[in-house]
Short mmCIF file of C-alpha atoms in Angstrom, two decimals:
data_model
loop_
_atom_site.label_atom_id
_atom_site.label_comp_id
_atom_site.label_asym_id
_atom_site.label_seq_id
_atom_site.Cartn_x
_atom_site.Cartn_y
_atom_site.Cartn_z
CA UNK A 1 10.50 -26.40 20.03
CA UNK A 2 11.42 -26.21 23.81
CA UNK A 3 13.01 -22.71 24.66
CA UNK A 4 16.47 -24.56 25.59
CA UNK A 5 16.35 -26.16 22.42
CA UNK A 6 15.85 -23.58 20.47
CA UNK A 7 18.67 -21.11 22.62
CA UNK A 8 21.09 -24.12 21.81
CA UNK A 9 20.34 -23.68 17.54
CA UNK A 10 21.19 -20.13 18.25
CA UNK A 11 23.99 -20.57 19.44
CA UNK A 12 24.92 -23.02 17.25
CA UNK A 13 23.91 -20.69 14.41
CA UNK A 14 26.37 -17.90 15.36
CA UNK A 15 29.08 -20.58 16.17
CA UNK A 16 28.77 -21.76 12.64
CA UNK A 17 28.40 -18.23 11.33
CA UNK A 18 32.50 -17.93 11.20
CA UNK A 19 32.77 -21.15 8.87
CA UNK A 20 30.22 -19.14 6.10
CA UNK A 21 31.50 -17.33 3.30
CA UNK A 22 31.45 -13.22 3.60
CA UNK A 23 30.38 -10.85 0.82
CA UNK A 24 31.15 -7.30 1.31
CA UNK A 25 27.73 -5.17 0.18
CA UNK A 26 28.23 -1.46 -0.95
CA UNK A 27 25.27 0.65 -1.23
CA UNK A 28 24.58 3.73 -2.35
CA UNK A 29 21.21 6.30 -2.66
CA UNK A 30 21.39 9.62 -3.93
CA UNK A 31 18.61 12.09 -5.18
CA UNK A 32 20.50 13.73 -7.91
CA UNK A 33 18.31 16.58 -8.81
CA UNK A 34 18.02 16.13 -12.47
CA UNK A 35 21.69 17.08 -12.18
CA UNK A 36 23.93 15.46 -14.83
CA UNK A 37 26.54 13.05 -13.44
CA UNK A 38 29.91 14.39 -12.22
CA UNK A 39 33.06 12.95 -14.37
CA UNK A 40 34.32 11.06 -11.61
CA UNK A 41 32.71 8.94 -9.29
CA UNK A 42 35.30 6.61 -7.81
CA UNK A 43 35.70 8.26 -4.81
CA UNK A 44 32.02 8.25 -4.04
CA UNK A 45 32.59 4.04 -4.44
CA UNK A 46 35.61 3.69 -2.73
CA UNK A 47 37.08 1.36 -4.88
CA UNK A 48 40.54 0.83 -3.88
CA UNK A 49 39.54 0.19 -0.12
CA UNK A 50 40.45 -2.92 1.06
CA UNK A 51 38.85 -5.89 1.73
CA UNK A 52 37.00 -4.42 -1.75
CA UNK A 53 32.98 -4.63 -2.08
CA UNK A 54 31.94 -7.73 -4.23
CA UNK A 55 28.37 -6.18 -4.58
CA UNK A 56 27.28 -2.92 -5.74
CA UNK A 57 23.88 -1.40 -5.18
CA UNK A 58 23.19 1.94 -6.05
CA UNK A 59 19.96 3.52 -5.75
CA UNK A 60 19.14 7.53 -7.46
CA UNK A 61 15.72 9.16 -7.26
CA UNK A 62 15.44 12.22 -9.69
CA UNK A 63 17.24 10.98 -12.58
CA UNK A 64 16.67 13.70 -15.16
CA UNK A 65 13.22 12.01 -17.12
CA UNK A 66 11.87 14.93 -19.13
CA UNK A 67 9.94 13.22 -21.96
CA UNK A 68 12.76 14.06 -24.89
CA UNK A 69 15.93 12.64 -22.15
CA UNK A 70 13.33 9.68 -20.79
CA UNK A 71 12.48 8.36 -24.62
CA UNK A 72 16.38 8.55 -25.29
CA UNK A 73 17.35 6.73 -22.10
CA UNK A 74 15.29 3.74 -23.52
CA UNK A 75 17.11 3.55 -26.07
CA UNK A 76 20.24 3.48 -24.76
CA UNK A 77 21.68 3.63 -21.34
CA UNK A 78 21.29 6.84 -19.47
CA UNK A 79 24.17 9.18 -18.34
CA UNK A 80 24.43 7.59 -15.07
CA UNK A 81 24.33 4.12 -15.96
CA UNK A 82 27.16 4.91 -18.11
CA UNK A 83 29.39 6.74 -15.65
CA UNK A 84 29.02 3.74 -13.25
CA UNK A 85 29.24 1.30 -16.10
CA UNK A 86 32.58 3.15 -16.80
CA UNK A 87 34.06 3.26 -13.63
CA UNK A 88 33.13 -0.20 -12.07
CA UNK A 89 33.64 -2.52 -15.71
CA UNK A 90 37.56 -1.80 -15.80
CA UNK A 91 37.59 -3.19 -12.53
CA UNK A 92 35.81 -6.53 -12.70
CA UNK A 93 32.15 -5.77 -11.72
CA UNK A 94 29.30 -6.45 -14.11
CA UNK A 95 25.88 -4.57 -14.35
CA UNK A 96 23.73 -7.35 -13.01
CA UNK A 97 20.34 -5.58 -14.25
CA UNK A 98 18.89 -2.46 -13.77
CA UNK A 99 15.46 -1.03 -13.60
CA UNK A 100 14.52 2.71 -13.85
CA UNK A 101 10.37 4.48 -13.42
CA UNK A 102 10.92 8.05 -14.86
CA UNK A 103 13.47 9.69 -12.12
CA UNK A 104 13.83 6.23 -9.70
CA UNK A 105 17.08 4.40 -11.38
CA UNK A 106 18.22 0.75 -9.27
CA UNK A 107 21.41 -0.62 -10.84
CA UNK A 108 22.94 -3.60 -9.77
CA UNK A 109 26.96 -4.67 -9.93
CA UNK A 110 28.78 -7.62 -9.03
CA UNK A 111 32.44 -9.34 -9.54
CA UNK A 112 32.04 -11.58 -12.34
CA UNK A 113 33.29 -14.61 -10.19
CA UNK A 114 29.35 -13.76 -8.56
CA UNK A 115 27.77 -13.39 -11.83
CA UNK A 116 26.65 -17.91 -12.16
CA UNK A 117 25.72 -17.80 -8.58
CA UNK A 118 23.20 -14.87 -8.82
CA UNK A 119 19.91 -16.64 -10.45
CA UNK A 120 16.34 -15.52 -10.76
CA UNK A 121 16.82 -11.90 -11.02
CA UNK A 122 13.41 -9.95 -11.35
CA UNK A 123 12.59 -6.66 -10.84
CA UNK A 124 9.19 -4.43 -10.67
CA UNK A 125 8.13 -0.87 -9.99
CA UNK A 126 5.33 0.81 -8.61
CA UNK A 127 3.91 4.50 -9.20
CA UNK A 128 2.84 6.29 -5.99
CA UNK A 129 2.58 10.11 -7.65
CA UNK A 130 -0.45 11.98 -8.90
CA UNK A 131 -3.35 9.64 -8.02
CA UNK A 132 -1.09 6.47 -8.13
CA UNK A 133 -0.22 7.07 -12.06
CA UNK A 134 2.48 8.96 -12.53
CA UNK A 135 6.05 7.30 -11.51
CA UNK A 136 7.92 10.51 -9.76
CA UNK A 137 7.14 9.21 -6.96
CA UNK A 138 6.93 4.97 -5.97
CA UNK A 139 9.42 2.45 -5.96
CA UNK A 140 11.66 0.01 -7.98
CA UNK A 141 13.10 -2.95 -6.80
CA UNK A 142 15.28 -5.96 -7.64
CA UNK A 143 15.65 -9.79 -6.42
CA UNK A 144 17.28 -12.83 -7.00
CA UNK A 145 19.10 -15.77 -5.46
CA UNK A 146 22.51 -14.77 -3.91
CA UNK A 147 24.41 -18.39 -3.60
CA UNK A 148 20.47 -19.59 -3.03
CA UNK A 149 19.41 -17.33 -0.35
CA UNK A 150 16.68 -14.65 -1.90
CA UNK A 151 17.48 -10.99 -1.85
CA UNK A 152 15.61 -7.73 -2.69
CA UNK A 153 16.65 -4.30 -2.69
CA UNK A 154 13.84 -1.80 -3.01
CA UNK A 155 14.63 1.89 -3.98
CA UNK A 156 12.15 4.52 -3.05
CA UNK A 157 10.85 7.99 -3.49
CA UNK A 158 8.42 8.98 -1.35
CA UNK A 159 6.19 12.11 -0.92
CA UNK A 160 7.82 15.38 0.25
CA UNK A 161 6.85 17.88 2.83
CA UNK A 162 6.92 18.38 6.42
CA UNK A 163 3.25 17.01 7.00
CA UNK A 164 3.03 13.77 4.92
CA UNK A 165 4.93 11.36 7.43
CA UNK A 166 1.88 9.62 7.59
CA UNK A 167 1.30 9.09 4.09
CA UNK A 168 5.07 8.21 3.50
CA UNK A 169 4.68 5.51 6.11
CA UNK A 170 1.08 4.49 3.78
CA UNK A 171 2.88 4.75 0.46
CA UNK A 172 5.60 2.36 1.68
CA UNK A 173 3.22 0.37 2.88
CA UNK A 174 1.06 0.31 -0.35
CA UNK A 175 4.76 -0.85 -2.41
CA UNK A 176 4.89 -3.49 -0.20
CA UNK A 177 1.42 -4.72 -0.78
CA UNK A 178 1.29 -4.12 -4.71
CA UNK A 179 4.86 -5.70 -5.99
CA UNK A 180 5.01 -9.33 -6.26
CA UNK A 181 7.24 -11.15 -8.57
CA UNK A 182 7.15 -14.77 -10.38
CA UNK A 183 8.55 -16.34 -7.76
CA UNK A 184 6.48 -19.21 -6.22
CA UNK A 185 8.55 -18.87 -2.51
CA UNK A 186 8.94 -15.18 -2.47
CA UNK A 187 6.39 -13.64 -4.84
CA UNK A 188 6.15 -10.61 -2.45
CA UNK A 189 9.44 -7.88 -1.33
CA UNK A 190 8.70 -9.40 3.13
CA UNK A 191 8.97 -13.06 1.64
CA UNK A 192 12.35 -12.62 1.08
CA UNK A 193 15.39 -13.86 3.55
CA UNK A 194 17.25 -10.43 3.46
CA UNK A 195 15.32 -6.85 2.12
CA UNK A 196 17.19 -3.63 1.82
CA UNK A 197 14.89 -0.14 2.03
CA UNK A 198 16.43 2.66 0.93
CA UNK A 199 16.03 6.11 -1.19
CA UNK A 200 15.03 9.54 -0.51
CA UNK A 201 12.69 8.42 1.95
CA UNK A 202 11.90 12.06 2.84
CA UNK A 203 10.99 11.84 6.31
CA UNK A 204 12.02 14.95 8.25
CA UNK A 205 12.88 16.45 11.42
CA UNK A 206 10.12 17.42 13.19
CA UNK A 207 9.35 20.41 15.64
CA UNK A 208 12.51 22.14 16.18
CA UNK A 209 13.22 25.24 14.52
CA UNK A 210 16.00 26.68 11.83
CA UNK A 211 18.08 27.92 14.20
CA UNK A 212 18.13 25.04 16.86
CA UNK A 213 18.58 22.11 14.08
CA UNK A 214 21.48 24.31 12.62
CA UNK A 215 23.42 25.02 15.87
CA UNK A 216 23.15 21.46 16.75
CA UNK A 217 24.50 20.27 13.15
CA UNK A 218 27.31 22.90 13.12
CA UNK A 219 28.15 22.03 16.52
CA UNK A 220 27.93 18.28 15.91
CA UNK A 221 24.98 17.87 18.41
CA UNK A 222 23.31 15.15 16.28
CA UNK A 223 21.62 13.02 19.11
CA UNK A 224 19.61 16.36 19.75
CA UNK A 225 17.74 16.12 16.71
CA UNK A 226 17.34 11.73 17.04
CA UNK A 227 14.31 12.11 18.47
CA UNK A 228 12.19 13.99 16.63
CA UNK A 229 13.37 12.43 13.11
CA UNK A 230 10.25 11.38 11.68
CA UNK A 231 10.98 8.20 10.59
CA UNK A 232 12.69 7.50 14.50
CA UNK A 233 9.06 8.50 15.44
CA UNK A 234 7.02 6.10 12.79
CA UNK A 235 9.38 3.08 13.77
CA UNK A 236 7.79 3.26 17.46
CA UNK A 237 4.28 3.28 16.00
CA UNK A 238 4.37 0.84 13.22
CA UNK A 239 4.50 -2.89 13.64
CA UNK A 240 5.77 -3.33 10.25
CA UNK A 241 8.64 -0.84 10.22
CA UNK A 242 9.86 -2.09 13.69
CA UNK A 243 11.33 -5.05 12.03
CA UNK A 244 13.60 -3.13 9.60
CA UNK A 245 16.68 -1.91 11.35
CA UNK A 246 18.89 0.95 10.61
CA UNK A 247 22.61 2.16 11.60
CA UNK A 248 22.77 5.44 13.85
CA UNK A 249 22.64 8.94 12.40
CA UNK A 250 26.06 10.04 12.83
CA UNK A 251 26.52 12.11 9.56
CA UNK A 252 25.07 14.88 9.25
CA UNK A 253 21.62 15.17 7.40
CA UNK A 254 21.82 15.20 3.61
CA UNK A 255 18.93 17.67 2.62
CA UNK A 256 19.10 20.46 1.84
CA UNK A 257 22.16 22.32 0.47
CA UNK A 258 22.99 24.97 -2.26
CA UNK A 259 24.23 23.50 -5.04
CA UNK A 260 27.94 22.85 -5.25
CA UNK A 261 28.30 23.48 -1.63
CA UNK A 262 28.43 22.27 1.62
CA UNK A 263 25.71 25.01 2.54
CA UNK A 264 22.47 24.26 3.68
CA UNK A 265 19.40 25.83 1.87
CA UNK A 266 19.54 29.79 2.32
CA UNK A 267 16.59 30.70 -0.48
CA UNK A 268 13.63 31.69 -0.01
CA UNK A 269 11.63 28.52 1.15
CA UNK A 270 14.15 27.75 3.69
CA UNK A 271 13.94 24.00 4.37
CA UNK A 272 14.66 22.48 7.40
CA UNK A 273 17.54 20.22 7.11
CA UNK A 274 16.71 16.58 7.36
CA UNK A 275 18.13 13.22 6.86
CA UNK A 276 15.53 12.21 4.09
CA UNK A 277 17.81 10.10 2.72
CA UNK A 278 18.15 6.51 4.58
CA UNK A 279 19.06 2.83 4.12
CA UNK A 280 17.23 0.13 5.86
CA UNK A 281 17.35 -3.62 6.08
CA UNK A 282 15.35 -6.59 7.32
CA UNK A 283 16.19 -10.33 8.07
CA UNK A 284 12.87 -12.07 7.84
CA UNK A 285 12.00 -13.21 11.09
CA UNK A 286 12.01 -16.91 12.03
CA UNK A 287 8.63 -17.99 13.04
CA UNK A 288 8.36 -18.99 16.62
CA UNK A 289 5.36 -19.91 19.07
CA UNK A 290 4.04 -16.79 20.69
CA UNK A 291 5.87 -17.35 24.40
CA UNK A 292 9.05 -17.38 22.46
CA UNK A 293 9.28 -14.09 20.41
CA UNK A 294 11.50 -12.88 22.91
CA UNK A 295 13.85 -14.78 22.07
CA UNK A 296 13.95 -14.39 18.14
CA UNK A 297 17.45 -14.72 16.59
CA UNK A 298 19.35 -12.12 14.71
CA UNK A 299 20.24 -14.46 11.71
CA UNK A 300 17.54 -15.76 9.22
CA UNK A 301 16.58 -19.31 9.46
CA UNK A 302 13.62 -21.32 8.12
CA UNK A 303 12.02 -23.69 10.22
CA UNK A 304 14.19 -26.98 9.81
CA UNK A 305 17.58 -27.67 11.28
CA UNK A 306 19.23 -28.09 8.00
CA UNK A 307 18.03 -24.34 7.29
CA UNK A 308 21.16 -22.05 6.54
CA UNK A 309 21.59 -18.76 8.66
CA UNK A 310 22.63 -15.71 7.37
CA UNK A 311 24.25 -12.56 8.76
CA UNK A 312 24.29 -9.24 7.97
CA UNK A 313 26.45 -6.70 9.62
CA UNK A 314 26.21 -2.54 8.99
CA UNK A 315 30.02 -1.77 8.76
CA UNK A 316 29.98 2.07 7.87
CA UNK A 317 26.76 4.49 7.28
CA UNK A 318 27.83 8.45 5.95
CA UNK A 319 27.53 10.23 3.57
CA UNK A 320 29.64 12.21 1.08
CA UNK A 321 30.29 15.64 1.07
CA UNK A 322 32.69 16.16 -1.34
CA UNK A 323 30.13 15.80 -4.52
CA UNK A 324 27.64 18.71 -4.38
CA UNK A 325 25.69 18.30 -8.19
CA UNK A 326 22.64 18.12 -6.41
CA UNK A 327 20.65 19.32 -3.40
CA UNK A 328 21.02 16.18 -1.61
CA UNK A 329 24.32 14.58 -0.92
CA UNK A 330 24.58 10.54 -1.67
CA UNK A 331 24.54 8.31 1.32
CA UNK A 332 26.65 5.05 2.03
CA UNK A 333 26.16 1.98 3.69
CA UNK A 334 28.66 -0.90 3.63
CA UNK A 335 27.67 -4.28 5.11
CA UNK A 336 29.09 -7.65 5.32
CA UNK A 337 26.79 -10.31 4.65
CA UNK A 338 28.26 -14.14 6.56
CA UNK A 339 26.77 -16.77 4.50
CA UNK A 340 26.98 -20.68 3.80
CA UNK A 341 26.20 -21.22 -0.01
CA UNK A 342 23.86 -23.50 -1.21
CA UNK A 343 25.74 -24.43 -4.29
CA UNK A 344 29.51 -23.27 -4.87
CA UNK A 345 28.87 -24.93 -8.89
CA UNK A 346 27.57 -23.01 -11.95
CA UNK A 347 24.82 -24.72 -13.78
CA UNK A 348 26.99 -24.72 -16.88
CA UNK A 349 30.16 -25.56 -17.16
CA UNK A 350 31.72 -23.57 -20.39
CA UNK A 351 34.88 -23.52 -21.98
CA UNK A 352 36.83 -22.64 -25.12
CA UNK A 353 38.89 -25.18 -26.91
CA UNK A 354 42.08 -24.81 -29.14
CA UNK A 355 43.74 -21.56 -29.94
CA UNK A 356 41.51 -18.42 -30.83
CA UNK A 357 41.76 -16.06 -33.55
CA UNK A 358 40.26 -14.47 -36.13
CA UNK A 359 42.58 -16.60 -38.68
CA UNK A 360 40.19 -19.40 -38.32
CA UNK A 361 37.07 -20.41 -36.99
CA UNK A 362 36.71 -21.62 -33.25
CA UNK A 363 34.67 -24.35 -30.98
CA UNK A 364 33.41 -23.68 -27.81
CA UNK A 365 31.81 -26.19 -25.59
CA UNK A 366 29.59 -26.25 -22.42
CA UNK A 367 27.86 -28.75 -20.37
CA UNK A 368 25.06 -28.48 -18.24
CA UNK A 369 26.04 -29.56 -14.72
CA UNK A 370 22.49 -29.17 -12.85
CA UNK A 371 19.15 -29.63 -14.39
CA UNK A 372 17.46 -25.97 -14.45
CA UNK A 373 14.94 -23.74 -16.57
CA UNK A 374 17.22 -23.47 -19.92
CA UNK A 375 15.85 -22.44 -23.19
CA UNK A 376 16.63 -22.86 -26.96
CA UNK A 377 16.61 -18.81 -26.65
CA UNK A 378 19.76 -19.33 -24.12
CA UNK A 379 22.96 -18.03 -25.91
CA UNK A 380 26.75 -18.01 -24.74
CA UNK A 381 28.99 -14.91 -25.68
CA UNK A 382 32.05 -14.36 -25.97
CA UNK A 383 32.94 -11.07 -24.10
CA UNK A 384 36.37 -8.82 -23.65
CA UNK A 385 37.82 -9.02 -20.04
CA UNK A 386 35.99 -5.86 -18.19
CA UNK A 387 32.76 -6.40 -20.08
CA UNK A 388 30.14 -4.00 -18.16
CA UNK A 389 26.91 -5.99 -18.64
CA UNK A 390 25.63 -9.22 -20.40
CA UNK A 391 24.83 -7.25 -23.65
CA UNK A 392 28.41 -5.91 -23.66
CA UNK A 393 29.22 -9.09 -25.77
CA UNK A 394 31.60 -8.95 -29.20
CA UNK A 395 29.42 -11.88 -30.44
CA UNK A 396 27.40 -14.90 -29.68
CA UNK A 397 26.22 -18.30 -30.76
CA UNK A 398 22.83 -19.86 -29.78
CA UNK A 399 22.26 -23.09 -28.45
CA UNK A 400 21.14 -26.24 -29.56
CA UNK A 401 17.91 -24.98 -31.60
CA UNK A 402 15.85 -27.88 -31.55
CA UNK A 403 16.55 -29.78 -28.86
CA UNK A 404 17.52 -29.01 -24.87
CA UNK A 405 20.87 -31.14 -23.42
CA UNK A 406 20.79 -33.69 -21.36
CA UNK A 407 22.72 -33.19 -17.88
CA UNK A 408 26.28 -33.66 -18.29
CA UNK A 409 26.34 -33.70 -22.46
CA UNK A 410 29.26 -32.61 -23.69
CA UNK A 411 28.07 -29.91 -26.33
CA UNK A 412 30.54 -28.36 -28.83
CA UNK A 413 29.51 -25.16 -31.09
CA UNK A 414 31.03 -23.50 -34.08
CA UNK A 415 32.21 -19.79 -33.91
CA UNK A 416 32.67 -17.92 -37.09
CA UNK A 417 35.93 -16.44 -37.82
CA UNK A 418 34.35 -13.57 -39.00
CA UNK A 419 32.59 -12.66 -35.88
CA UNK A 420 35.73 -12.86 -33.65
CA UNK A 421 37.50 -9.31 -32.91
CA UNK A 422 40.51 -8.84 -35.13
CA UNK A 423 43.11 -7.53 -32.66
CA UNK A 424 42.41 -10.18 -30.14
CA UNK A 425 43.09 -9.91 -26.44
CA UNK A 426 41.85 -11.63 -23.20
CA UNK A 427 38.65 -12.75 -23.52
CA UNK A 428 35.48 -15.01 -21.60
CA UNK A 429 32.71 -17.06 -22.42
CA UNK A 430 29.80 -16.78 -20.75
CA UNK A 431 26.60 -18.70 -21.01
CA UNK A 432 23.27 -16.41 -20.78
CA UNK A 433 20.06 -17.78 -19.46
CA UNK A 434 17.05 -16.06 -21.20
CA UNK A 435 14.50 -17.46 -18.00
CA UNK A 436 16.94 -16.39 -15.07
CA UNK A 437 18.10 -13.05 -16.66
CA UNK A 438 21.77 -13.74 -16.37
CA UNK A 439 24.93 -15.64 -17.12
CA UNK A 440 24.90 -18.97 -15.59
CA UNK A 441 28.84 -20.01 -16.49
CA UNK A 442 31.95 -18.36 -17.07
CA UNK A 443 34.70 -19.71 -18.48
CA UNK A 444 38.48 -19.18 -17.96
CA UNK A 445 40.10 -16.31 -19.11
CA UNK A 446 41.27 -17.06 -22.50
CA UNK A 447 44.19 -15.32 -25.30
CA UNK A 448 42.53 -15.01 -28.33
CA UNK A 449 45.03 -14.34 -30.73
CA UNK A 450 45.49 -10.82 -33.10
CA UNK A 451 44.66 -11.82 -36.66
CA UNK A 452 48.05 -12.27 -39.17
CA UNK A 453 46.57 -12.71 -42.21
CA UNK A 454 47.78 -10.59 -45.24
CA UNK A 455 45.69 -7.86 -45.17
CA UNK A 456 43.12 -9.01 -42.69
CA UNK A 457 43.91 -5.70 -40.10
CA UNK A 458 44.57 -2.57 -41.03
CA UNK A 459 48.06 -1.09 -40.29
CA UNK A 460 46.28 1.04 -38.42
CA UNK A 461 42.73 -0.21 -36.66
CA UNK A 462 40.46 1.54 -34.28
CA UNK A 463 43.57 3.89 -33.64
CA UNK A 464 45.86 1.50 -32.38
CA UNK A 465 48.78 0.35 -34.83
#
């Protein structure tokens, strides 16, 4: 491509950027110590900000995983997936998936408007602690198709201590290497359009003393200490880590305090304060001859001119002072993300028909809009507006058993009366895809009615007369 050529699809690119669609990201790491949650966690995810996030991503390293609390959290969901669960389902977002290695927890929330245009979710982890086999130490990540451009976050925990920069720097680099997913165009975390780095990356402040890195935090001095932040340091030697970027420093560093304080570390041991907790991102870069790498866009493109840009923007990187459960204190980083879609239509279209109640049994119908990967193992449920995940469901049907629909076949399925919820309320349909991992069409919001007959509710049920 001639250099002019290619300087006029740039600036095509960011002309065309304002037409895209914008999703606001919120992310979140925190190393929470083993510490139980705290009872309230809104402020932490500034929910009543406005324009409000559509995307949550929050990333923990140290979730409590003796043996007795780990073998319990597998059988249900762990204290903090609840608290989140709790605090982000009354308010429309829905536990896309989650994945958790001993202490490393990755949970993943969206607006269920998202929820049929997020496909292909995977995740993976990989151990990096005590000879490579024990998980207190690695990384877990997540990716799927966000309106058809691929995604990962990875959330890491990497090894401690003043004097291991270099093998944090190999450790990442061994994550990279090791998890692949099956994905034939991105089997590997760097194949992906957009990749988010973050956790308690533990890289430290190097060669300044106690007394120099506290003056300059207490007397907001934070460029003074830029410098010699390890992970400042690594960027200028690796290739590889060159390409992720990051937002400046301007909070102070989140490691380490007495508990339930904004005091840094007085025991003992002493430790240097240090912003080991970070969040990263890379745009995949386009590939260009060699004379022209100077001139590499800022937005993701593939290699054709039909290829759809996409731009991310850091809005706001702190941290949070006001929760002090654990040593560390969480960090934030808000972005908006300008994108065109590929598709604006689920791949099922779903609906329920007639008046619903627990009086009489109900249809439901769907129709498959786009040919994709469905299963006789698909099912559609019917959940309560606020549902927190996919298995949050008050009951489900299965699809056709035998056979798969054609495109555009109007299908209509029974539901039981005796599986819909007695005291009614407003409800959705959604239609879960067994080989993507998530629902692929919501209906409308629907009334489904409170049962009237003779003795079918209590006078008093579930508390509520």
């Amino acid at each position: 491509m001639e250099k002019d050529s290619y300087n006029s699809l740039k600036s095509q690119n960011y002309q065309k950027i304002n037409e895209y669609n914008s999703l606001k990201l919120y992310m979140v790491t925190w190393n929470v110590g083993t510490a139980e949650p705290p009872e309230d966690v809104s402020s932490l995810l500034q929910l009543d900000n406005q324009p409000q996030s559509d995307i949550y991503v929050i990333g923990l390293q140290e979730v409590n995983a003796t043996p007795i609390r780990f073998i319990s959290d597998l059988i249900a969901e762990d204290s903090w997936s609840h608290v989140f669960m709790d605090t982000l389902g009354p308010r429309g977002f829905v536990k896309v998936t989650s994945v958790r290695m001993q202490g490393l927890l990755l949970l993943v929330f969206a607006k269920h408007v998202h929820l049929p245009f997020i496909r292909n979710v995977q995740s993976t982890y990989t151990r990096t602690g005590i000879f490579g086999y024990w998980g207190n130490k690695g990384g877990v990540s997540v990716r799927f198709s966000l309106y058809g451009h691929m995604v990962c976050f990875l959330n890491c925990h990497l090894a401690a201590h003043m004097n291991y920069a270099l093998q944090r720097v190999d450790e990442f680099e061994y994550i990279l290497d090791t998890q692949d997913f099956d994905i034939t165009d991105t089997p590997h975390v760097l194949d992906h359009k957009v990749v988010f780095w973050f956790g308690d990356l533990n890289f430290r402040i190097a060669d300044h003393g106690l007394h120099f890195l506290r003056s300059s935090i207490e007397g907001g001095r934070l460029n003074l200490l830029w410098s010699k932040d390890q992970l400042t340091m690594m960027k200028k030697k690796e290739a590889f880590l060159q390409e992720f970027e990051e937002g400046q420093l301007n909070f102070q560093p989140t490691y380490k305090f007495k508990r339930n304080s904004d005091t840094y570390d007085t025991s003992g041991k002493k430790r240097k304060p240090a912003w080991t907790d970070r969040v990263l991102w890379r745009i995949k870069p386009r590939s260009l001859p060699p004379e022209e790498d100077d001139e590499r866009a800022s937005t993701s493109t593939d290699e054709g001119p039909d290829e759809f840009p996409i731009l991310v923007t850091q809005d706001r990187y702190s941290c949070d002072m006001s929760y002090g459960v654990s040593d560390h204190k969480p960090v934030i980083a808000t972005f908006n993300i300008e994108l065109r879609k590929h598709f604006d239509t689920p791949l099922v279209h779903v609906c329920a028909e007639g008046m619903w109640s627990a009086d009489q049994d109900a249809v439901m119908t769907y129709t498959v809009q786009e040919d994709f990967m469905s299963s006789t193992w698909d099912w559609i449920g019917l959940f309560k507006v606020g549902f927190k995940s996919a298995m949050d469901y008050e009951t489900f049907v299965w699809v056709r058993e035998n056979e798969l629909p054609e495109v555009d076949e109007l299908i209509q399925l029974p539901v039981d009366k005796d599986t819909i919820p007695l005291l009614g309320g407003q409800y959705v349909l959604g239609y879960y895809s067994t080989n993507m991992q998530t629902i692929v069409g919501l209906s409308e919001t629907f009334q489904s009615k409170r049962a009237v007959m003779e003795g079918l509710v209590p006078e008093n049920a579930n508390g509520l007369k």
